[in-house]
mmCIF file of C-alpha atoms in Angstrom:
data_model
loop_
_atom_site.group_PDB
_atom_site.id
_atom_site.type_symbol
_atom_site.label_atom_id
_atom_site.label_comp_id
_atom_site.label_asym_id
_atom_site.label_seq_id
_atom_site.Cartn_x
_atom_site.Cartn_y
_atom_site.Cartn_z
ATOM 1 C CA UNK A 1 27.882 -15.974 -1.074
ATOM 2 C CA UNK A 2 30.199 -15.878 2.319
ATOM 3 C CA UNK A 3 31.657 -18.351 4.316
ATOM 4 C CA UNK A 4 29.218 -20.241 6.348
ATOM 5 C CA UNK A 5 30.837 -18.552 9.962
ATOM 6 C CA UNK A 6 30.026 -15.350 8.429
ATOM 7 C CA UNK A 7 26.910 -15.698 7.999
ATOM 8 C CA UNK A 8 26.513 -17.342 11.054
ATOM 9 C CA UNK A 9 27.422 -14.892 13.215
ATOM 10 C CA UNK A 10 25.834 -11.952 11.172
ATOM 11 C CA UNK A 11 22.047 -13.912 11.488
ATOM 12 C CA UNK A 12 23.246 -14.050 15.298
ATOM 13 C CA UNK A 13 23.994 -10.759 15.621
ATOM 14 C CA UNK A 14 20.389 -10.221 13.131
ATOM 15 C CA UNK A 15 18.257 -11.802 15.240
ATOM 16 C CA UNK A 16 19.353 -11.638 18.708
ATOM 17 C CA UNK A 17 16.956 -7.811 18.724
ATOM 18 C CA UNK A 18 14.148 -9.744 16.994
ATOM 19 C CA UNK A 19 13.537 -12.556 20.031
ATOM 20 C CA UNK A 20 13.629 -9.517 22.760
ATOM 21 C CA UNK A 21 10.664 -7.923 20.696
ATOM 22 C CA UNK A 22 9.537 -11.602 20.367
ATOM 23 C CA UNK A 23 9.322 -12.330 24.073
ATOM 24 C CA UNK A 24 7.693 -9.042 25.274
ATOM 25 C CA UNK A 25 4.544 -9.586 22.883
ATOM 26 C CA UNK A 26 3.928 -13.235 23.114
ATOM 27 C CA UNK A 27 4.289 -12.433 27.239
ATOM 28 C CA UNK A 28 1.390 -10.388 27.154
ATOM 29 C CA UNK A 29 -0.129 -13.099 29.293
ATOM 30 C CA UNK A 30 1.795 -15.282 31.364
ATOM 31 C CA UNK A 31 3.485 -17.617 30.445
ATOM 32 C CA UNK A 32 6.518 -20.027 31.691
ATOM 33 C CA UNK A 33 10.127 -20.554 29.973
ATOM 34 C CA UNK A 34 9.727 -24.057 28.921
ATOM 35 C CA UNK A 35 6.602 -23.187 26.909
ATOM 36 C CA UNK A 36 7.614 -19.822 26.201
ATOM 37 C CA UNK A 37 11.259 -21.806 24.105
ATOM 38 C CA UNK A 38 8.626 -23.976 22.560
ATOM 39 C CA UNK A 39 6.122 -20.768 20.964
ATOM 40 C CA UNK A 40 9.327 -19.385 20.227
ATOM 41 C CA UNK A 41 10.233 -21.802 18.311
ATOM 42 C CA UNK A 42 7.048 -23.315 16.808
ATOM 43 C CA UNK A 43 6.849 -19.053 15.353
ATOM 44 C CA UNK A 44 10.650 -20.028 13.651
ATOM 45 C CA UNK A 45 13.142 -18.026 16.574
ATOM 46 C CA UNK A 46 14.982 -20.893 16.656
ATOM 47 C CA UNK A 47 16.173 -19.741 20.601
ATOM 48 C CA UNK A 48 18.991 -21.844 22.675
ATOM 49 C CA UNK A 49 17.206 -21.890 26.388
ATOM 50 C CA UNK A 50 21.055 -20.821 27.321
ATOM 51 C CA UNK A 51 19.955 -17.881 25.382
ATOM 52 C CA UNK A 52 16.630 -17.693 26.582
ATOM 53 C CA UNK A 53 17.321 -17.709 30.505
ATOM 54 C CA UNK A 54 19.216 -15.244 30.907
ATOM 55 C CA UNK A 55 17.546 -12.417 28.679
ATOM 56 C CA UNK A 56 14.493 -13.248 30.891
ATOM 57 C CA UNK A 57 15.780 -12.969 33.801
ATOM 58 C CA UNK A 58 17.492 -9.339 31.878
ATOM 59 C CA UNK A 59 14.564 -8.473 30.481
ATOM 60 C CA UNK A 60 12.693 -9.034 34.470
ATOM 61 C CA UNK A 61 16.108 -6.700 36.371
ATOM 62 C CA UNK A 62 15.328 -4.281 33.944
ATOM 63 C CA UNK A 63 11.358 -4.023 35.297
ATOM 64 C CA UNK A 64 10.198 -5.098 31.066
ATOM 65 C CA UNK A 65 8.990 -8.465 32.570
ATOM 66 C CA UNK A 66 7.162 -9.394 35.638
ATOM 67 C CA UNK A 67 7.496 -12.764 37.254
ATOM 68 C CA UNK A 68 5.150 -15.257 39.499
ATOM 69 C CA UNK A 69 6.112 -18.887 40.915
ATOM 70 C CA UNK A 70 3.497 -21.349 40.177
ATOM 71 C CA UNK A 71 4.374 -23.803 43.412
ATOM 72 C CA UNK A 72 0.320 -25.309 42.728
ATOM 73 C CA UNK A 73 1.634 -28.615 40.496
ATOM 74 C CA UNK A 74 4.131 -30.842 41.331
ATOM 75 C CA UNK A 75 7.471 -28.746 39.785
ATOM 76 C CA UNK A 76 7.800 -25.147 40.601
ATOM 77 C CA UNK A 77 7.184 -23.276 37.738
ATOM 78 C CA UNK A 78 7.872 -19.632 37.216
ATOM 79 C CA UNK A 79 5.763 -17.222 35.389
ATOM 80 C CA UNK A 80 6.897 -14.517 33.441
ATOM 81 C CA UNK A 81 4.889 -11.926 32.201
ATOM 82 C CA UNK A 82 5.535 -8.576 30.469
ATOM 83 C CA UNK A 83 5.243 -5.482 32.686
ATOM 84 C CA UNK A 84 3.567 -1.605 31.853
ATOM 85 C CA UNK A 85 6.788 -0.563 30.597
ATOM 86 C CA UNK A 86 7.462 -3.403 28.900
ATOM 87 C CA UNK A 87 4.316 -3.581 26.588
ATOM 88 C CA UNK A 88 5.224 -0.115 25.704
ATOM 89 C CA UNK A 89 9.070 -0.689 24.900
ATOM 90 C CA UNK A 90 7.364 -3.559 22.932
ATOM 91 C CA UNK A 91 5.224 -1.358 21.048
ATOM 92 C CA UNK A 92 7.880 1.544 19.988
ATOM 93 C CA UNK A 93 9.878 -1.531 18.747
ATOM 94 C CA UNK A 94 6.979 -3.142 17.034
ATOM 95 C CA UNK A 95 6.611 0.708 15.286
ATOM 96 C CA UNK A 96 10.032 1.146 14.460
ATOM 97 C CA UNK A 97 10.468 -2.508 12.853
ATOM 98 C CA UNK A 98 7.613 -1.135 10.649
ATOM 99 C CA UNK A 99 9.714 1.709 9.708
ATOM 100 C CA UNK A 100 13.005 -0.549 8.811
ATOM 101 C CA UNK A 101 10.654 -2.826 7.318
ATOM 102 C CA UNK A 102 9.962 0.120 5.103
ATOM 103 C CA UNK A 103 13.324 1.158 4.299
ATOM 104 C CA UNK A 104 15.333 -2.307 3.692
ATOM 105 C CA UNK A 105 11.437 -2.719 1.152
ATOM 106 C CA UNK A 106 12.547 0.836 -0.727
ATOM 107 C CA UNK A 107 16.031 -0.401 -0.522
ATOM 108 C CA UNK A 108 15.146 -4.173 -1.987
ATOM 109 C CA UNK A 109 12.636 -2.493 -4.864
ATOM 110 C CA UNK A 110 15.463 0.970 -5.938
ATOM 111 C CA UNK A 111 17.858 -2.055 -6.948
ATOM 112 C CA UNK A 112 15.409 -3.409 -9.506
ATOM 113 C CA UNK A 113 13.860 -0.170 -11.272
ATOM 114 C CA UNK A 114 16.652 -0.316 -14.234
ATOM 115 C CA UNK A 115 18.115 3.488 -13.923
ATOM 116 C CA UNK A 116 15.993 6.422 -15.521
ATOM 117 C CA UNK A 117 12.877 5.780 -13.920
ATOM 118 C CA UNK A 118 11.813 3.236 -16.719
ATOM 119 C CA UNK A 119 9.894 -0.425 -16.360
#
């Protein structure tokens, strides 16, 4: 088993792109940052607010999210939503994720199959 620091660094790297895809998928309906943090966590994506908010701003700057301020409540909230471009990217990433998942499963299956293909 790798040491904790090494494992943590590689898990962070592995999960970085998955959070982008998760945000694009969740934000097919408008949502604000804090609620998105909660939904991501409940779905198994542990994300820190200091990571999420810059990510949302970057995705918006890239045209993958749109945003609007809701000032009707006592505390203004910025609501984000996946743009058309973001939805197209999410679909492409989801397709690629499925292909990668299949490739990893094939690798795993091959390591458990005895040489010569015998069961």
